[in-house]
């Protein structure tokens, strides 16, 4: 390992789109549930992200594009002026520490509760198919609610929510944005035939089910330019309601990636397997074959350690590697990996909720 650590280029600068990164170690979006009901970032969050600014790129935790897009209490938003001002304090702190940070734009779709929706309305989804599981509200965990299917005439309004959030991310000083089309949330719900039973131009064929992700991407590229827009995909992740993968993973995501290539995006951030659980994939699915279809920089994600990252980088299978949970308790993760220092493993109870404890109090090493 010592020899490969010295020879790998994971710790060397790289450019993704027009973003010049100090290294190929990416901080994945990690929901920490430490925001008030207004979803406004504050000094605590600025400190947290600045501590981790030695990552080549920080993908900020999934951020609600609208009040309708919210599915969990204590998560941040980027639809109001107050939220924009709060995020500006975060991006300023990260930039002052020499880092780069992008905003991950999030609409949860069906995985929400009427308790979290404006005026107690039903969550929206491609089809009226209820998810399994519970979500977190101000009153604790409750079952997710039955969603209603979006009308075709409402789709432009959904795209407008993404556009507004993308404009706000620019006002907030982010270096770019990441389209969250993963983990069984709204855009992924449109992609999968297990959650999309529509009969209009957004349902049925692979081309129709991919339409919303591509239209959202186009709208955001129009605002940011393709060189500052990335996208996250998770072809087989069953999270957020135990959503089954699409019945034709290779066909669907092969087509989607082919179409994404026309944008010349800054990067593709790919969950290889089931997010945060397993790298196993269903029979007939080949993650490397899918990722190889993308023409730009490719960020591998899911249960990596340094040895695996070095090996897959040497094989040309990834251009960068994203770590999530390791950044929780190792704010100086890049230095620890580079120098072979011991890594701290955060207890699960520190992941979500609370204040500074388990959030900004992890020690840094001397290198």
mmCIF file with all atom_site columns, N, CA, C and O in Angstrom, residues 281-318:
data_model
loop_
_atom_site.group_PDB
_atom_site.id
_atom_site.type_symbol
_atom_site.label_atom_id
_atom_site.label_alt_id
_atom_site.label_comp_id
_atom_site.label_asym_id
_atom_site.label_entity_id
_atom_site.label_seq_id
_atom_site.pdbx_PDB_ins_code
_atom_site.Cartn_x
_atom_site.Cartn_y
_atom_site.Cartn_z
_atom_site.occupancy
_atom_site.B_iso_or_equiv
_atom_site.pdbx_formal_charge
_atom_site.auth_seq_id
_atom_site.auth_comp_id
_atom_site.auth_asym_id
_atom_site.auth_atom_id
_atom_site.pdbx_PDB_model_num
ATOM 1   N N  . UNK A 1 281 ? -24.602 -6.154  -7.252  1.00 0.00 ? 281 UNK A N  1
ATOM 2   C CA . UNK A 1 281 ? -25.603 -5.698  -8.219  1.00 0.00 ? 281 UNK A CA 1
ATOM 3   C C  . UNK A 1 281 ? -26.384 -6.908  -8.730  1.00 0.00 ? 281 UNK A C  1
ATOM 4   O O  . UNK A 1 281 ? -25.906 -8.043  -8.662  1.00 0.00 ? 281 UNK A O  1
ATOM 5   N N  . UNK A 1 282 ? -27.591 -6.684  -9.231  1.00 0.00 ? 282 UNK A N  1
ATOM 6   C CA . UNK A 1 282 ? -28.386 -7.814  -9.748  1.00 0.00 ? 282 UNK A CA 1
ATOM 7   C C  . UNK A 1 282 ? -27.697 -8.473  -10.943 1.00 0.00 ? 282 UNK A C  1
ATOM 8   O O  . UNK A 1 282 ? -26.880 -7.850  -11.640 1.00 0.00 ? 282 UNK A O  1
ATOM 9   N N  . UNK A 1 283 ? -28.062 -9.709  -11.190 1.00 0.00 ? 283 UNK A N  1
ATOM 10  C CA . UNK A 1 283 ? -27.521 -10.444 -12.332 1.00 0.00 ? 283 UNK A CA 1
ATOM 11  C C  . UNK A 1 283 ? -27.834 -9.690  -13.627 1.00 0.00 ? 283 UNK A C  1
ATOM 12  O O  . UNK A 1 283 ? -28.938 -9.175  -13.821 1.00 0.00 ? 283 UNK A O  1
ATOM 13  N N  . UNK A 1 284 ? -26.827 -9.603  -14.480 1.00 0.00 ? 284 UNK A N  1
ATOM 14  C CA . UNK A 1 284 ? -27.011 -8.936  -15.757 1.00 0.00 ? 284 UNK A CA 1
ATOM 15  C C  . UNK A 1 284 ? -26.665 -7.461  -15.747 1.00 0.00 ? 284 UNK A C  1
ATOM 16  O O  . UNK A 1 284 ? -26.681 -6.817  -16.802 1.00 0.00 ? 284 UNK A O  1
ATOM 17  N N  . UNK A 1 285 ? -26.352 -6.917  -14.574 1.00 0.00 ? 285 UNK A N  1
ATOM 18  C CA . UNK A 1 285 ? -25.982 -5.506  -14.471 1.00 0.00 ? 285 UNK A CA 1
ATOM 19  C C  . UNK A 1 285 ? -24.466 -5.397  -14.358 1.00 0.00 ? 285 UNK A C  1
ATOM 20  O O  . UNK A 1 285 ? -23.851 -6.071  -13.536 1.00 0.00 ? 285 UNK A O  1
ATOM 21  N N  . UNK A 1 286 ? -23.866 -4.559  -15.169 1.00 0.00 ? 286 UNK A N  1
ATOM 22  C CA . UNK A 1 286 ? -22.413 -4.354  -15.177 1.00 0.00 ? 286 UNK A CA 1
ATOM 23  C C  . UNK A 1 286 ? -22.138 -2.865  -15.004 1.00 0.00 ? 286 UNK A C  1
ATOM 24  O O  . UNK A 1 286 ? -22.270 -2.090  -15.946 1.00 0.00 ? 286 UNK A O  1
ATOM 25  N N  . UNK A 1 287 ? -21.800 -2.468  -13.775 1.00 0.00 ? 287 UNK A N  1
ATOM 26  C CA . UNK A 1 287 ? -21.584 -1.056  -13.473 1.00 0.00 ? 287 UNK A CA 1
ATOM 27  C C  . UNK A 1 287 ? -20.426 -0.467  -14.277 1.00 0.00 ? 287 UNK A C  1
ATOM 28  O O  . UNK A 1 287 ? -20.500 0.664   -14.757 1.00 0.00 ? 287 UNK A O  1
ATOM 29  N N  . UNK A 1 288 ? -19.356 -1.230  -14.421 1.00 0.00 ? 288 UNK A N  1
ATOM 30  C CA . UNK A 1 288 ? -18.199 -0.707  -15.158 1.00 0.00 ? 288 UNK A CA 1
ATOM 31  C C  . UNK A 1 288 ? -18.541 -0.503  -16.635 1.00 0.00 ? 288 UNK A C  1
ATOM 32  O O  . UNK A 1 288 ? -18.066 0.449   -17.259 1.00 0.00 ? 288 UNK A O  1
ATOM 33  N N  . UNK A 1 289 ? -19.364 -1.384  -17.186 1.00 0.00 ? 289 UNK A N  1
ATOM 34  C CA . UNK A 1 289 ? -19.775 -1.213  -18.582 1.00 0.00 ? 289 UNK A CA 1
ATOM 35  C C  . UNK A 1 289 ? -20.618 0.041   -18.745 1.00 0.00 ? 289 UNK A C  1
ATOM 36  O O  . UNK A 1 289 ? -20.489 0.772   -19.741 1.00 0.00 ? 289 UNK A O  1
ATOM 37  N N  . UNK A 1 290 ? -21.467 0.337   -17.759 1.00 0.00 ? 290 UNK A N  1
ATOM 38  C CA . UNK A 1 290 ? -22.268 1.563   -17.817 1.00 0.00 ? 290 UNK A CA 1
ATOM 39  C C  . UNK A 1 290 ? -21.388 2.798   -17.685 1.00 0.00 ? 290 UNK A C  1
ATOM 40  O O  . UNK A 1 290 ? -21.487 3.738   -18.483 1.00 0.00 ? 290 UNK A O  1
ATOM 41  N N  . UNK A 1 291 ? -20.524 2.807   -16.677 1.00 0.00 ? 291 UNK A N  1
ATOM 42  C CA . UNK A 1 291 ? -19.700 3.994   -16.450 1.00 0.00 ? 291 UNK A CA 1
ATOM 43  C C  . UNK A 1 291 ? -18.769 4.261   -17.622 1.00 0.00 ? 291 UNK A C  1
ATOM 44  O O  . UNK A 1 291 ? -18.458 5.419   -17.941 1.00 0.00 ? 291 UNK A O  1
ATOM 45  N N  . UNK A 1 292 ? -18.337 3.198   -18.292 1.00 0.00 ? 292 UNK A N  1
ATOM 46  C CA . UNK A 1 292 ? -17.435 3.361   -19.437 1.00 0.00 ? 292 UNK A CA 1
ATOM 47  C C  . UNK A 1 292 ? -18.117 4.083   -20.595 1.00 0.00 ? 292 UNK A C  1
ATOM 48  O O  . UNK A 1 292 ? -17.443 4.620   -21.484 1.00 0.00 ? 292 UNK A O  1
ATOM 49  N N  . UNK A 1 293 ? -19.433 4.112   -20.588 1.00 0.00 ? 293 UNK A N  1
ATOM 50  C CA . UNK A 1 293 ? -20.160 4.808   -21.661 1.00 0.00 ? 293 UNK A CA 1
ATOM 51  C C  . UNK A 1 293 ? -20.134 6.331   -21.492 1.00 0.00 ? 293 UNK A C  1
ATOM 52  O O  . UNK A 1 293 ? -20.457 7.053   -22.431 1.00 0.00 ? 293 UNK A O  1
ATOM 53  N N  . UNK A 1 294 ? -19.794 6.790   -20.290 1.00 0.00 ? 294 UNK A N  1
ATOM 54  C CA . UNK A 1 294 ? -19.768 8.238   -20.058 1.00 0.00 ? 294 UNK A CA 1
ATOM 55  C C  . UNK A 1 294 ? -18.473 8.824   -20.587 1.00 0.00 ? 294 UNK A C  1
ATOM 56  O O  . UNK A 1 294 ? -17.389 8.312   -20.304 1.00 0.00 ? 294 UNK A O  1
ATOM 57  N N  . UNK A 1 295 ? -18.573 9.908   -21.328 1.00 0.00 ? 295 UNK A N  1
ATOM 58  C CA . UNK A 1 295 ? -17.396 10.465  -22.001 1.00 0.00 ? 295 UNK A CA 1
ATOM 59  C C  . UNK A 1 295 ? -16.563 11.407  -21.140 1.00 0.00 ? 295 UNK A C  1
ATOM 60  O O  . UNK A 1 295 ? -15.461 11.774  -21.532 1.00 0.00 ? 295 UNK A O  1
ATOM 61  N N  . UNK A 1 296 ? -17.087 11.819  -19.989 1.00 0.00 ? 296 UNK A N  1
ATOM 62  C CA . UNK A 1 296 ? -16.372 12.794  -19.164 1.00 0.00 ? 296 UNK A CA 1
ATOM 63  C C  . UNK A 1 296 ? -15.815 12.179  -17.894 1.00 0.00 ? 296 UNK A C  1
ATOM 64  O O  . UNK A 1 296 ? -15.785 10.950  -17.730 1.00 0.00 ? 296 UNK A O  1
ATOM 65  N N  . UNK A 1 297 ? -15.373 13.029  -16.943 1.00 0.00 ? 297 UNK A N  1
ATOM 66  C CA . UNK A 1 297 ? -14.837 12.546  -15.665 1.00 0.00 ? 297 UNK A CA 1
ATOM 67  C C  . UNK A 1 297 ? -15.886 11.740  -14.892 1.00 0.00 ? 297 UNK A C  1
ATOM 68  O O  . UNK A 1 297 ? -17.059 12.124  -14.815 1.00 0.00 ? 297 UNK A O  1
ATOM 69  N N  . UNK A 1 298 ? -15.421 10.643  -14.311 1.00 0.00 ? 298 UNK A N  1
ATOM 70  C CA . UNK A 1 298 ? -16.304 9.706   -13.622 1.00 0.00 ? 298 UNK A CA 1
ATOM 71  C C  . UNK A 1 298 ? -15.884 9.585   -12.157 1.00 0.00 ? 298 UNK A C  1
ATOM 72  O O  . UNK A 1 298 ? -14.726 9.284   -11.862 1.00 0.00 ? 298 UNK A O  1
ATOM 73  N N  . UNK A 1 299 ? -16.823 9.843   -11.250 1.00 0.00 ? 299 UNK A N  1
ATOM 74  C CA . UNK A 1 299 ? -16.574 9.736   -9.809  1.00 0.00 ? 299 UNK A CA 1
ATOM 75  C C  . UNK A 1 299 ? -17.216 8.449   -9.309  1.00 0.00 ? 299 UNK A C  1
ATOM 76  O O  . UNK A 1 299 ? -18.437 8.284   -9.358  1.00 0.00 ? 299 UNK A O  1
ATOM 77  N N  . UNK A 1 300 ? -16.397 7.518   -8.827  1.00 0.00 ? 300 UNK A N  1
ATOM 78  C CA . UNK A 1 300 ? -16.907 6.278   -8.261  1.00 0.00 ? 300 UNK A CA 1
ATOM 79  C C  . UNK A 1 300 ? -17.282 6.471   -6.806  1.00 0.00 ? 300 UNK A C  1
ATOM 80  O O  . UNK A 1 300 ? -16.614 7.190   -6.065  1.00 0.00 ? 300 UNK A O  1
ATOM 81  N N  . UNK A 1 301 ? -18.355 5.811   -6.397  1.00 0.00 ? 301 UNK A N  1
ATOM 82  C CA . UNK A 1 301 ? -18.864 5.987   -5.034  1.00 0.00 ? 301 UNK A CA 1
ATOM 83  C C  . UNK A 1 301 ? -19.476 4.680   -4.553  1.00 0.00 ? 301 UNK A C  1
ATOM 84  O O  . UNK A 1 301 ? -20.090 3.959   -5.334  1.00 0.00 ? 301 UNK A O  1
ATOM 85  N N  . UNK A 1 302 ? -19.315 4.417   -3.272  1.00 0.00 ? 302 UNK A N  1
ATOM 86  C CA . UNK A 1 302 ? -19.988 3.338   -2.533  1.00 0.00 ? 302 UNK A CA 1
ATOM 87  C C  . UNK A 1 302 ? -18.995 2.355   -1.934  1.00 0.00 ? 302 UNK A C  1
ATOM 88  O O  . UNK A 1 302 ? -18.411 1.518   -2.634  1.00 0.00 ? 302 UNK A O  1
ATOM 89  N N  . UNK A 1 303 ? -18.825 2.472   -0.615  1.00 0.00 ? 303 UNK A N  1
ATOM 90  C CA . UNK A 1 303 ? -18.033 1.519   0.168   1.00 0.00 ? 303 UNK A CA 1
ATOM 91  C C  . UNK A 1 303 ? -16.601 1.362   -0.322  1.00 0.00 ? 303 UNK A C  1
ATOM 92  O O  . UNK A 1 303 ? -16.038 0.271   -0.277  1.00 0.00 ? 303 UNK A O  1
ATOM 93  N N  . UNK A 1 304 ? -16.026 2.445   -0.780  1.00 0.00 ? 304 UNK A N  1
ATOM 94  C CA . UNK A 1 304 ? -14.608 2.412   -1.161  1.00 0.00 ? 304 UNK A CA 1
ATOM 95  C C  . UNK A 1 304 ? -13.725 2.494   0.074   1.00 0.00 ? 304 UNK A C  1
ATOM 96  O O  . UNK A 1 304 ? -14.069 3.146   1.065   1.00 0.00 ? 304 UNK A O  1
ATOM 97  N N  . UNK A 1 305 ? -12.570 1.837   0.014   1.00 0.00 ? 305 UNK A N  1
ATOM 98  C CA . UNK A 1 305 ? -11.447 2.177   0.871   1.00 0.00 ? 305 UNK A CA 1
ATOM 99  C C  . UNK A 1 305 ? -10.329 2.641   -0.055  1.00 0.00 ? 305 UNK A C  1
ATOM 100 O O  . UNK A 1 305 ? -10.467 2.609   -1.284  1.00 0.00 ? 305 UNK A O  1
ATOM 101 N N  . UNK A 1 306 ? -9.223  3.091   0.538   1.00 0.00 ? 306 UNK A N  1
ATOM 102 C CA . UNK A 1 306 ? -8.164  3.661   -0.291  1.00 0.00 ? 306 UNK A CA 1
ATOM 103 C C  . UNK A 1 306 ? -7.583  2.631   -1.249  1.00 0.00 ? 306 UNK A C  1
ATOM 104 O O  . UNK A 1 306 ? -7.319  2.936   -2.418  1.00 0.00 ? 306 UNK A O  1
ATOM 105 N N  . UNK A 1 307 ? -7.412  1.411   -0.764  1.00 0.00 ? 307 UNK A N  1
ATOM 106 C CA . UNK A 1 307 ? -6.803  0.367   -1.605  1.00 0.00 ? 307 UNK A CA 1
ATOM 107 C C  . UNK A 1 307 ? -7.655  0.130   -2.860  1.00 0.00 ? 307 UNK A C  1
ATOM 108 O O  . UNK A 1 307 ? -7.134  0.052   -3.972  1.00 0.00 ? 307 UNK A O  1
ATOM 109 N N  . UNK A 1 308 ? -8.960  0.025   -2.670  1.00 0.00 ? 308 UNK A N  1
ATOM 110 C CA . UNK A 1 308 ? -9.838  -0.175  -3.815  1.00 0.00 ? 308 UNK A CA 1
ATOM 111 C C  . UNK A 1 308 ? -9.792  1.022   -4.754  1.00 0.00 ? 308 UNK A C  1
ATOM 112 O O  . UNK A 1 308 ? -9.775  0.871   -5.984  1.00 0.00 ? 308 UNK A O  1
ATOM 113 N N  . UNK A 1 309 ? -9.780  2.225   -4.180  1.00 0.00 ? 309 UNK A N  1
ATOM 114 C CA . UNK A 1 309 ? -9.743  3.437   -5.002  1.00 0.00 ? 309 UNK A CA 1
ATOM 115 C C  . UNK A 1 309 ? -8.464  3.501   -5.834  1.00 0.00 ? 309 UNK A C  1
ATOM 116 O O  . UNK A 1 309 ? -8.506  3.819   -7.030  1.00 0.00 ? 309 UNK A O  1
ATOM 117 N N  . UNK A 1 310 ? -7.333  3.185   -5.213  1.00 0.00 ? 310 UNK A N  1
ATOM 118 C CA . UNK A 1 310 ? -6.062  3.198   -5.942  1.00 0.00 ? 310 UNK A CA 1
ATOM 119 C C  . UNK A 1 310 ? -6.081  2.170   -7.067  1.00 0.00 ? 310 UNK A C  1
ATOM 120 O O  . UNK A 1 310 ? -5.667  2.453   -8.202  1.00 0.00 ? 310 UNK A O  1
ATOM 121 N N  . UNK A 1 311 ? -6.596  0.978   -6.770  1.00 0.00 ? 311 UNK A N  1
ATOM 122 C CA . UNK A 1 311 ? -6.631  -0.093  -7.776  1.00 0.00 ? 311 UNK A CA 1
ATOM 123 C C  . UNK A 1 311 ? -7.534  0.289   -8.945  1.00 0.00 ? 311 UNK A C  1
ATOM 124 O O  . UNK A 1 311 ? -7.154  0.146   -10.116 1.00 0.00 ? 311 UNK A O  1
ATOM 125 N N  . UNK A 1 312 ? -8.726  0.793   -8.645  1.00 0.00 ? 312 UNK A N  1
ATOM 126 C CA . UNK A 1 312 ? -9.672  1.122   -9.720  1.00 0.00 ? 312 UNK A CA 1
ATOM 127 C C  . UNK A 1 312 ? -9.223  2.354   -10.497 1.00 0.00 ? 312 UNK A C  1
ATOM 128 O O  . UNK A 1 312 ? -9.487  2.465   -11.693 1.00 0.00 ? 312 UNK A O  1
ATOM 129 N N  . UNK A 1 313 ? -8.501  3.241   -9.847  1.00 0.00 ? 313 UNK A N  1
ATOM 130 C CA . UNK A 1 313 ? -7.934  4.385   -10.565 1.00 0.00 ? 313 UNK A CA 1
ATOM 131 C C  . UNK A 1 313 ? -6.820  3.904   -11.502 1.00 0.00 ? 313 UNK A C  1
ATOM 132 O O  . UNK A 1 313 ? -6.724  4.333   -12.659 1.00 0.00 ? 313 UNK A O  1
ATOM 133 N N  . UNK A 1 314 ? -5.984  3.001   -11.020 1.00 0.00 ? 314 UNK A N  1
ATOM 134 C CA . UNK A 1 314 ? -4.889  2.475   -11.845 1.00 0.00 ? 314 UNK A CA 1
ATOM 135 C C  . UNK A 1 314 ? -5.427  1.728   -13.063 1.00 0.00 ? 314 UNK A C  1
ATOM 136 O O  . UNK A 1 314 ? -4.800  1.721   -14.130 1.00 0.00 ? 314 UNK A O  1
ATOM 137 N N  . UNK A 1 315 ? -6.593  1.108   -12.910 1.00 0.00 ? 315 UNK A N  1
ATOM 138 C CA . UNK A 1 315 ? -7.216  0.371   -14.024 1.00 0.00 ? 315 UNK A CA 1
ATOM 139 C C  . UNK A 1 315 ? -7.967  1.305   -14.966 1.00 0.00 ? 315 UNK A C  1
ATOM 140 O O  . UNK A 1 315 ? -8.503  0.854   -15.988 1.00 0.00 ? 315 UNK A O  1
ATOM 141 N N  . UNK A 1 316 ? -8.044  2.588   -14.625 1.00 0.00 ? 316 UNK A N  1
ATOM 142 C CA . UNK A 1 316 ? -8.760  3.546   -15.455 1.00 0.00 ? 316 UNK A CA 1
ATOM 143 C C  . UNK A 1 316 ? -10.268 3.468   -15.315 1.00 0.00 ? 316 UNK A C  1
ATOM 144 O O  . UNK A 1 316 ? -11.003 4.001   -16.158 1.00 0.00 ? 316 UNK A O  1
ATOM 145 N N  . UNK A 1 317 ? -10.755 2.844   -14.252 1.00 0.00 ? 317 UNK A N  1
ATOM 146 C CA . UNK A 1 317 ? -12.197 2.685   -14.075 1.00 0.00 ? 317 UNK A CA 1
ATOM 147 C C  . UNK A 1 317 ? -12.855 3.876   -13.393 1.00 0.00 ? 317 UNK A C  1
ATOM 148 O O  . UNK A 1 317 ? -14.074 4.036   -13.454 1.00 0.00 ? 317 UNK A O  1
ATOM 149 N N  . UNK A 1 318 ? -12.067 4.690   -12.701 1.00 0.00 ? 318 UNK A N  1
ATOM 150 C CA . UNK A 1 318 ? -12.583 5.905   -12.079 1.00 0.00 ? 318 UNK A CA 1
ATOM 151 C C  . UNK A 1 318 ? -11.605 7.043   -12.342 1.00 0.00 ? 318 UNK A C  1
ATOM 152 O O  . UNK A 1 318 ? -10.409 6.820   -12.564 1.00 0.00 ? 318 UNK A O  1
#
